[in-house]
CSV table of C-alpha atoms and ligand atoms in Angstrom, one decimal:
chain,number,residue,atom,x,y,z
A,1,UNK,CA,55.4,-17.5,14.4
A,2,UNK,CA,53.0,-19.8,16.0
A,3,UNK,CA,53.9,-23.1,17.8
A,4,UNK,CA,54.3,-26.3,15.9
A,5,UNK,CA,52.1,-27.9,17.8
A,6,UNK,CA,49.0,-25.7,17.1
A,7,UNK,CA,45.5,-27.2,17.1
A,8,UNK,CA,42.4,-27.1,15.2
A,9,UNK,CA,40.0,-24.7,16.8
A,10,UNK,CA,37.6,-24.1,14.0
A,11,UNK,CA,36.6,-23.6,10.2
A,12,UNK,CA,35.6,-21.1,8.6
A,13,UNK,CA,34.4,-19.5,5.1
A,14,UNK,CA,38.0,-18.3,4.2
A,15,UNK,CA,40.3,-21.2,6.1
A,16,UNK,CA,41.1,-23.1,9.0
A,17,UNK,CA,42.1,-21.4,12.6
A,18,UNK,CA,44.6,-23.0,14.7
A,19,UNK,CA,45.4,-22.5,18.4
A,20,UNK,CA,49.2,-21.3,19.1
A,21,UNK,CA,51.3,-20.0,21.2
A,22,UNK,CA,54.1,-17.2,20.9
A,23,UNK,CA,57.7,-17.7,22.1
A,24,UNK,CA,56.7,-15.4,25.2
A,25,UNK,CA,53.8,-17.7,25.7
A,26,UNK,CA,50.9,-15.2,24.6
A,27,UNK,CA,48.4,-17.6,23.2
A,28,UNK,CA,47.4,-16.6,19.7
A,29,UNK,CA,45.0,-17.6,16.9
A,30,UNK,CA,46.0,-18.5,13.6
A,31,UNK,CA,43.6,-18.1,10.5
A,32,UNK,CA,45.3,-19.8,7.4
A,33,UNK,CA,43.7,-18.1,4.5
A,34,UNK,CA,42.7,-20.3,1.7
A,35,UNK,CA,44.6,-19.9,-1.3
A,36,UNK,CA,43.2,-17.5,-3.3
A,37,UNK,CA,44.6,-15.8,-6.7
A,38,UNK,CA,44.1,-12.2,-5.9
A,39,UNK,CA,46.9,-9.6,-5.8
A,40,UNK,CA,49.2,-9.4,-3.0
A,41,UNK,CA,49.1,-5.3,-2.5
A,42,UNK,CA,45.4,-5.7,-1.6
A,43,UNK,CA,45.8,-7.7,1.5
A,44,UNK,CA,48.8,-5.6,3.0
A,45,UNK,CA,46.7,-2.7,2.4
A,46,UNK,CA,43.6,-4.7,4.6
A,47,UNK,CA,46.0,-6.1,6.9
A,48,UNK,CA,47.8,-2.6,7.3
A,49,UNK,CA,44.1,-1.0,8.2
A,50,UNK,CA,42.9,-3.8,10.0
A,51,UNK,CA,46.7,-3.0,12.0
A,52,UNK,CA,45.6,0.4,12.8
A,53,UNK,CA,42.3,-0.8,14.3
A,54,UNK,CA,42.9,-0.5,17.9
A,55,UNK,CA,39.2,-1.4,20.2
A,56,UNK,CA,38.3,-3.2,23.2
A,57,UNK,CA,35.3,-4.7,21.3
A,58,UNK,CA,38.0,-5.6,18.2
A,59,UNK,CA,40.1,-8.9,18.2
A,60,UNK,CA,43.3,-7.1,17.9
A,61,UNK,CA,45.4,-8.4,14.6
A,62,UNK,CA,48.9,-9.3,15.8
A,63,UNK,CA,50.3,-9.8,12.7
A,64,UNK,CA,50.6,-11.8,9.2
A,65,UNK,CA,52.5,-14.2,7.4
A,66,UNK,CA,52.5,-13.8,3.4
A,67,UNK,CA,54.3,-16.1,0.8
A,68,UNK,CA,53.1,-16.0,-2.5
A,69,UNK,CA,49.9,-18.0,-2.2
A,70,UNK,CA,50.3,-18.2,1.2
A,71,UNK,CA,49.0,-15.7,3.8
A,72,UNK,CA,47.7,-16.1,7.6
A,73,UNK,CA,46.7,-13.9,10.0
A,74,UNK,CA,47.6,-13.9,13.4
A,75,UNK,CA,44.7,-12.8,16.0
A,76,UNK,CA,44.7,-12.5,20.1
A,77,UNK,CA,43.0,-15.7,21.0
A,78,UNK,CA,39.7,-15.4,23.1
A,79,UNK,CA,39.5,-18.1,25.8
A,80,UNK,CA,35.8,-18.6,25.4
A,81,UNK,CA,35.7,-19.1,21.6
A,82,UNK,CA,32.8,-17.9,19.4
A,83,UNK,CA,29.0,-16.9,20.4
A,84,UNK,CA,27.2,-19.6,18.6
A,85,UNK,CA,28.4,-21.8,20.9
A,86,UNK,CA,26.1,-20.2,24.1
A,87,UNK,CA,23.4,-19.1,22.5
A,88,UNK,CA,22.4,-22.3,19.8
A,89,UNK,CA,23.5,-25.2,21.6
A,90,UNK,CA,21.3,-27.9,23.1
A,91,UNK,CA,23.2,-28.3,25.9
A,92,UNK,CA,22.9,-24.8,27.1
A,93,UNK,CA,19.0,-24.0,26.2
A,94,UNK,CA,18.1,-27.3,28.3
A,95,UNK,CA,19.3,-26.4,31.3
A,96,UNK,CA,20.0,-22.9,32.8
A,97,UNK,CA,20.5,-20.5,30.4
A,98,UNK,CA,24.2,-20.4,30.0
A,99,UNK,CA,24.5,-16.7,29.6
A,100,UNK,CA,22.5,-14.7,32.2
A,101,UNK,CA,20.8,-11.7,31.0
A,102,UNK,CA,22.6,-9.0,32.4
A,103,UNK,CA,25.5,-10.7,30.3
A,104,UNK,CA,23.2,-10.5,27.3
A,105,UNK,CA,23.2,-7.5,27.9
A,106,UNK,CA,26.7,-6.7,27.9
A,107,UNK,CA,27.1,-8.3,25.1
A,108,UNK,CA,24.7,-6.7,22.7
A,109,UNK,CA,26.1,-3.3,24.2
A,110,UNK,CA,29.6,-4.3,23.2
A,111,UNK,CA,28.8,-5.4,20.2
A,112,UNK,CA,26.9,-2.2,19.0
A,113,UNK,CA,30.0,-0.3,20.1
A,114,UNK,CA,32.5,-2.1,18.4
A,115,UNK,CA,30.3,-1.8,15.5
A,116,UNK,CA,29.9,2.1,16.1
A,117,UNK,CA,34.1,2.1,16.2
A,118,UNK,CA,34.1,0.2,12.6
A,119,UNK,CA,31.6,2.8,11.3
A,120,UNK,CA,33.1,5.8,12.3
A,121,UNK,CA,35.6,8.4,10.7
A,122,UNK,CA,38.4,7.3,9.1
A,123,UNK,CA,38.4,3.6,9.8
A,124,UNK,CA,35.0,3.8,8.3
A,125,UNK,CA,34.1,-0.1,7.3
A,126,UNK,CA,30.7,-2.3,6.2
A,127,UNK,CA,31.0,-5.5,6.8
A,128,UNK,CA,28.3,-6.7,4.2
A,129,UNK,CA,27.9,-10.0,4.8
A,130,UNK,CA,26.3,-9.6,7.4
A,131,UNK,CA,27.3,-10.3,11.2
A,132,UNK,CA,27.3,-13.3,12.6
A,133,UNK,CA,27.5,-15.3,16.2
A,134,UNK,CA,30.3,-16.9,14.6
A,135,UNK,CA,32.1,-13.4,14.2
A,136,UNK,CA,31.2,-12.5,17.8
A,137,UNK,CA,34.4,-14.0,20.1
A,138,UNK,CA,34.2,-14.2,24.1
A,139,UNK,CA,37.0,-13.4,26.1
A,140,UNK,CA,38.4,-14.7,29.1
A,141,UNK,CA,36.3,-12.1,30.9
A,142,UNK,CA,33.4,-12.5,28.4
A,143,UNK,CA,34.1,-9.0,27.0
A,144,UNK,CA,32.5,-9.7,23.0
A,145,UNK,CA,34.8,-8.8,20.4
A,146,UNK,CA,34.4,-8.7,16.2
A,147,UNK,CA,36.7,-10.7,14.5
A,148,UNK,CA,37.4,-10.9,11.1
A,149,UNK,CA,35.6,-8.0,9.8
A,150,UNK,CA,35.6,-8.1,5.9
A,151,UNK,CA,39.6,-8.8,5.0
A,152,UNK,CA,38.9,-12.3,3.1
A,153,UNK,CA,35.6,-10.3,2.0
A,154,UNK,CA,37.6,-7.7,0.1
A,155,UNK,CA,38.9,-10.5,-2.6
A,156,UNK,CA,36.0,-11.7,-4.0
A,157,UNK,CA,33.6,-10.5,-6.9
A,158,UNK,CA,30.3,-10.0,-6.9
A,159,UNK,CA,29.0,-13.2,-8.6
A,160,UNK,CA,30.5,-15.2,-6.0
A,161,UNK,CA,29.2,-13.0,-3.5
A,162,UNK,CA,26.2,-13.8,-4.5
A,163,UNK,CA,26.9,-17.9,-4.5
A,164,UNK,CA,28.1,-17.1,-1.2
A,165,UNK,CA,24.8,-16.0,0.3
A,166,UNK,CA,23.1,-18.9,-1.0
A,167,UNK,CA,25.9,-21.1,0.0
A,168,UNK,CA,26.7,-20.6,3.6
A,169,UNK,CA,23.1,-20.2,5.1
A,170,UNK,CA,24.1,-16.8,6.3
A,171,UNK,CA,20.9,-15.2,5.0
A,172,UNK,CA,18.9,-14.1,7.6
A,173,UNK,CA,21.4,-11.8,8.8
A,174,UNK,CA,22.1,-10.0,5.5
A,175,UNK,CA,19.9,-6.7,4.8
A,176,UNK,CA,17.4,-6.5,2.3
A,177,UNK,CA,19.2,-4.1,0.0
A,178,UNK,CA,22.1,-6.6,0.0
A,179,UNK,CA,20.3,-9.0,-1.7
A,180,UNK,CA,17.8,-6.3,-4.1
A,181,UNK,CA,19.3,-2.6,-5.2
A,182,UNK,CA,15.3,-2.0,-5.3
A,183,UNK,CA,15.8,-1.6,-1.1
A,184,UNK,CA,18.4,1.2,-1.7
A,185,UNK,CA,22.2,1.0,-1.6
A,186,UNK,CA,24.2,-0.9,1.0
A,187,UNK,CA,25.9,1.3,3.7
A,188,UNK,CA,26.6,1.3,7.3
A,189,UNK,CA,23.1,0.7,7.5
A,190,UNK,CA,23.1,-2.7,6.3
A,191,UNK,CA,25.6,-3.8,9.1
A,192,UNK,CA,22.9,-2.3,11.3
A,193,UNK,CA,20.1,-4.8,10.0
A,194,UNK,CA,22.6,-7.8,10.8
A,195,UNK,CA,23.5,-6.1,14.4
A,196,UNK,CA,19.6,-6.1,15.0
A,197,UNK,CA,19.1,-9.8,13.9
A,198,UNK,CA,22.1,-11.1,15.9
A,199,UNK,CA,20.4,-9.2,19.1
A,200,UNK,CA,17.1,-10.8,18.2
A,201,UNK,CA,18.5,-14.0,18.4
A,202,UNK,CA,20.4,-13.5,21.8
A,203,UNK,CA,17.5,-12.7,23.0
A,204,UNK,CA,15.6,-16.0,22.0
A,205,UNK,CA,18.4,-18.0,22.3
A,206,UNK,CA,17.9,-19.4,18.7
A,207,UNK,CA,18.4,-18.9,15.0
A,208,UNK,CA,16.0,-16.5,13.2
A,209,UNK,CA,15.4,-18.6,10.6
A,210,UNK,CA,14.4,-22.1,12.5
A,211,UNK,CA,13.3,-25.2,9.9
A,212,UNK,CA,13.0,-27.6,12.8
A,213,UNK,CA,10.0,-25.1,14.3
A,214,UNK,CA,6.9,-27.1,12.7
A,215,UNK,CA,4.3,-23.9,13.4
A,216,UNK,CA,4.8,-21.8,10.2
A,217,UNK,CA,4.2,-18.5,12.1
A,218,UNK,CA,6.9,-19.5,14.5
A,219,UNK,CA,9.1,-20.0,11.7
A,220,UNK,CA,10.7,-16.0,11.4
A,221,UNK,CA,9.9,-15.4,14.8
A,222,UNK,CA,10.5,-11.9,15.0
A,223,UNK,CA,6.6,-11.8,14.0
A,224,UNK,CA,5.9,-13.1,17.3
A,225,UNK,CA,8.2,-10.8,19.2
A,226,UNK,CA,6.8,-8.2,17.4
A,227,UNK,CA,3.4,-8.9,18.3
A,228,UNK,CA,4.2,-9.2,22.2
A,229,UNK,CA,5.9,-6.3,22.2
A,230,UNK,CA,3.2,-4.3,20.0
A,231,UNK,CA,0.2,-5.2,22.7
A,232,UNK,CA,2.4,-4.3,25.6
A,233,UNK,CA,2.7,-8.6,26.6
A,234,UNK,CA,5.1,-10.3,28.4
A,235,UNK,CA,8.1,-11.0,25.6
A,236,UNK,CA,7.6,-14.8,25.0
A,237,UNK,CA,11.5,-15.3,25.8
A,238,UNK,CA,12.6,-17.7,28.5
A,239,UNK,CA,14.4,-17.1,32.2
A,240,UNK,CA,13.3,-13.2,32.2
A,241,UNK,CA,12.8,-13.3,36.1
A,242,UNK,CA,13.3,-10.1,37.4
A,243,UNK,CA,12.0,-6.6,36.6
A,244,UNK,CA,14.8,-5.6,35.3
A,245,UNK,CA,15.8,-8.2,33.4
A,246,UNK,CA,12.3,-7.4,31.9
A,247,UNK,CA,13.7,-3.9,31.4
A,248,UNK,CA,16.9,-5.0,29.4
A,249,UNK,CA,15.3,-7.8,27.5
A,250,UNK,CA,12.8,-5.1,26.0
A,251,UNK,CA,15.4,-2.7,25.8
A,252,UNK,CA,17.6,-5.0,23.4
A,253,UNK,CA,13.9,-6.1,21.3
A,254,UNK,CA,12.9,-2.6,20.8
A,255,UNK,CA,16.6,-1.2,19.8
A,256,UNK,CA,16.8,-4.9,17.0
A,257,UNK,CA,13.4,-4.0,15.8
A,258,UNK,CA,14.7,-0.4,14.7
A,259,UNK,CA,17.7,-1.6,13.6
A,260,UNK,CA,15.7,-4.2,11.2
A,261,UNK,CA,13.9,-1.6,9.4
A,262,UNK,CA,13.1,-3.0,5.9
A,263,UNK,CA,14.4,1.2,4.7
A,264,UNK,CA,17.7,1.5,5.8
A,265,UNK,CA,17.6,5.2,6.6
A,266,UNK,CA,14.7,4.3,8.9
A,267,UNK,CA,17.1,2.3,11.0
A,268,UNK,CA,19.3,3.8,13.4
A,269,UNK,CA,23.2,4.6,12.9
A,270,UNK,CA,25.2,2.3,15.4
A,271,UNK,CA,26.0,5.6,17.9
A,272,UNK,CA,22.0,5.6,18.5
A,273,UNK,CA,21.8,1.9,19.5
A,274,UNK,CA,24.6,2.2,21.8
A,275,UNK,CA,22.5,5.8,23.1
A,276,UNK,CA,19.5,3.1,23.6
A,277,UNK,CA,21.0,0.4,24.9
A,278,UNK,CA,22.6,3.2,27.5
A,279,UNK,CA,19.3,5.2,28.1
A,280,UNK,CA,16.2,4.7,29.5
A,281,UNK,CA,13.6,2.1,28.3
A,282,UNK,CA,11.0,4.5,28.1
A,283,UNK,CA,12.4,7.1,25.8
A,284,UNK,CA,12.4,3.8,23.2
A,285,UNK,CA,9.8,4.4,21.0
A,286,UNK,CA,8.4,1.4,19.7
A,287,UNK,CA,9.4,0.8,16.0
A,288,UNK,CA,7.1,0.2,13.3
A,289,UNK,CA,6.2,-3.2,12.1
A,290,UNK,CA,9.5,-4.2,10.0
A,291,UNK,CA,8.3,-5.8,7.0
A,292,UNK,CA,10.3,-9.4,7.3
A,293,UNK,CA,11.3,-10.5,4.2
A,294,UNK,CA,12.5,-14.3,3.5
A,295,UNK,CA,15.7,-14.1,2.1
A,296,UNK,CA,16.2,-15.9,-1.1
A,297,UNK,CA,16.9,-19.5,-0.7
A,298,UNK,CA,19.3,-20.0,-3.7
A,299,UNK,CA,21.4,-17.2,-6.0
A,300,UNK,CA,18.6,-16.9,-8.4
A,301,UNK,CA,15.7,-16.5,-6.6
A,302,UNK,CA,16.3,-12.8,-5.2
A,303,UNK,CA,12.4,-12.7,-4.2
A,304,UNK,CA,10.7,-11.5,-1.1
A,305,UNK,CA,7.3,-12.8,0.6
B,1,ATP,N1,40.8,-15.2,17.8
B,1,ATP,C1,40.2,-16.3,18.1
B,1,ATP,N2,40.2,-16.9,19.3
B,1,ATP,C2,39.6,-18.1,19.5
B,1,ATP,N3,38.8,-18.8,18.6
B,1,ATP,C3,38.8,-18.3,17.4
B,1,ATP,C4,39.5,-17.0,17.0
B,1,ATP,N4,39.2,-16.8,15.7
B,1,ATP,C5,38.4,-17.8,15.3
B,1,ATP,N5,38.2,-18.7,16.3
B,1,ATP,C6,37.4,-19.9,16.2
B,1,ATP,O1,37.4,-20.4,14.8
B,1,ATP,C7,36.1,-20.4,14.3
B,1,ATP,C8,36.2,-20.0,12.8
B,1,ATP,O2,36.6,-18.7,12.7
B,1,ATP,P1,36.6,-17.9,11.3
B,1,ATP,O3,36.9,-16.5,11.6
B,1,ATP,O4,37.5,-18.6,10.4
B,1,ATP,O5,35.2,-18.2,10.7
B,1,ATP,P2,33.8,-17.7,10.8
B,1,ATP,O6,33.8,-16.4,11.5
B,1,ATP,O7,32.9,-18.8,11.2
B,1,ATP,O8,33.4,-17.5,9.3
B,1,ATP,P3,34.0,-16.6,8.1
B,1,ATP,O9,35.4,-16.5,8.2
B,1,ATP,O10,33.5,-17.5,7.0
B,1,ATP,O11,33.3,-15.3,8.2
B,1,ATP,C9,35.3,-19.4,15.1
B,1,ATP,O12,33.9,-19.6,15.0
B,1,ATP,C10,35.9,-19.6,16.5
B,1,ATP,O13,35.3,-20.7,17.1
């Protein structure tokens, strides 16, 4: 289906993506699936849902390619690749801010209502493993879009689940009751904790979980943020200018700190973050303190601090 001449465009977890191009020219992305020994039937029944998925903040599925071992999945491809790329790298925190905040904005707005899309009805979904920058794509237009939301996720056990988290670093965007049943059970909820740690680090411009910061306190930074935002302080984040970039920056703090709510039926459901994001700042209340938990480090040490 793809051209011949496709190229590498990234890695991840469950395979290799490839740029290609259909015979009309429609450029496409390719995401070989590793091999994996689980039945067939189970991924045509993901791909058939994930067919019926239809959202403007959804990388729409074009299609699949399945022989025996074999499967791919074939995705519109999004021009300005995946969100890591503007909000962690060097070359964009040292100079101007690559993403202005109004397009932060944006962002986190179409994010939560892609999210709210997954969660509702009958195309109810929880994505689990948390979500990442790397599962937010860009546009051409810089509309965000999920990608990938929990097929290769379906095939594998628990155990390796669990090997997973410890694996792939992917920790500080996974809910506390993920990791420890003691937290309650994992629902839509838990997608909710990710959305609000994804937000938080859009609006620093930085991983939540930062070993190169040398000041322990800065380490989780959300403590920080909390504090400014607590006493009523300027938010310690960079290139808020104007007043109302003021406004949205708060906005998008206030609305992660519910969302990171240690109890999961203390955090919003996804239809109330996009009401936030929408509404006024000052019918925000400000959240509680959330109690931030380090997530454990390797499979065996569930623990929190
Ligand atoms: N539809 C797409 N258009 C453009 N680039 C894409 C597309 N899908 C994936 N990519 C690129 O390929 C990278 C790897 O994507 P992929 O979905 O395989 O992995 P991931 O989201 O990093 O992790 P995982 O699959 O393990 O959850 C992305 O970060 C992005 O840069």
């Amino acid at each position: 289906m793809a051209h011949s001449s496709a190229e590498l465009i990234g890695k991840g977890g469950y395979g290799c993506v490839y740029k290609g191009k259909l015979p009309d020219g429609h450029l496409v992305a390719v995401k070989v699936l590793k091999e994996s020994k689980s039945d067939g039937e189970e991924f045509i029944n993901e791909v058939a849902s994930m067919g019926r998925t239809s959202h403007v903040n959804i990388v729409t599925l074009l299609g699949f390619c399945y022989e025996r071992t074999k499967r791919a999945l074939i995705y519109d491809y999004m021009s300005n690749g995946s969100l890591d790329k503007f909000i962690f790298n060097q070359e964009f925190s040292n100079t101007a801010r690559c993403l202005e905040w109004k397009m932060l904005y944006e962002i986190a707005l179409g994010i939560a209502r892609g999210l709210e899309y997954l969660h509702r009805g009958c195309n109810t979904r929880i994505l689990h493993f948390g979500i990442k920058p790397q599962n937010i794509l860009l546009d051409k237009d810089f509309c965000p879009k999920i990608s990938d939301f929990g097929l290769a996720k379906l095939w594998l056990n628990k155990e390796s689940i669990v090997s997973m988290i410890g694996a792939r670093g992917t920790a500080g965007y996974i809910a506390p009751e993920v990791f420890s049943r003691n937290f309650g059970g994992v629902s839509h909820k838990s997608d909710v904790y990710s959305y609000g740690m994804l937000v938080l680090e859009l609006v620093r411009g930085r991983k939540n979980i930062d070993a190169r910061v040398h000041n322990t306190s800065e380490i989780y930074f959300p403590s920080c943020i909390y504090e400014d935002l607590e006493l009523g302080r300027d938010l310690r984040i960079s290139k808020v200018a104007t007043e109302e970039e003021k406004e949205m920056a708060r906005k998008m703090v206030m609305v992660s700190f519910w969302c990171i709510q240690t109890t999961p039926s203390e955090r919003p459901q996804m239809s109330k973050v996009v009401d936030m994001l929408e509404g006024d700042l000052q019918s925000i209340q400000i959240p509680p303190k959330p109690f931030l938990f380090s997530p454990p480090r390797s499979p065996q040490r569930s623990t929190k601090s």
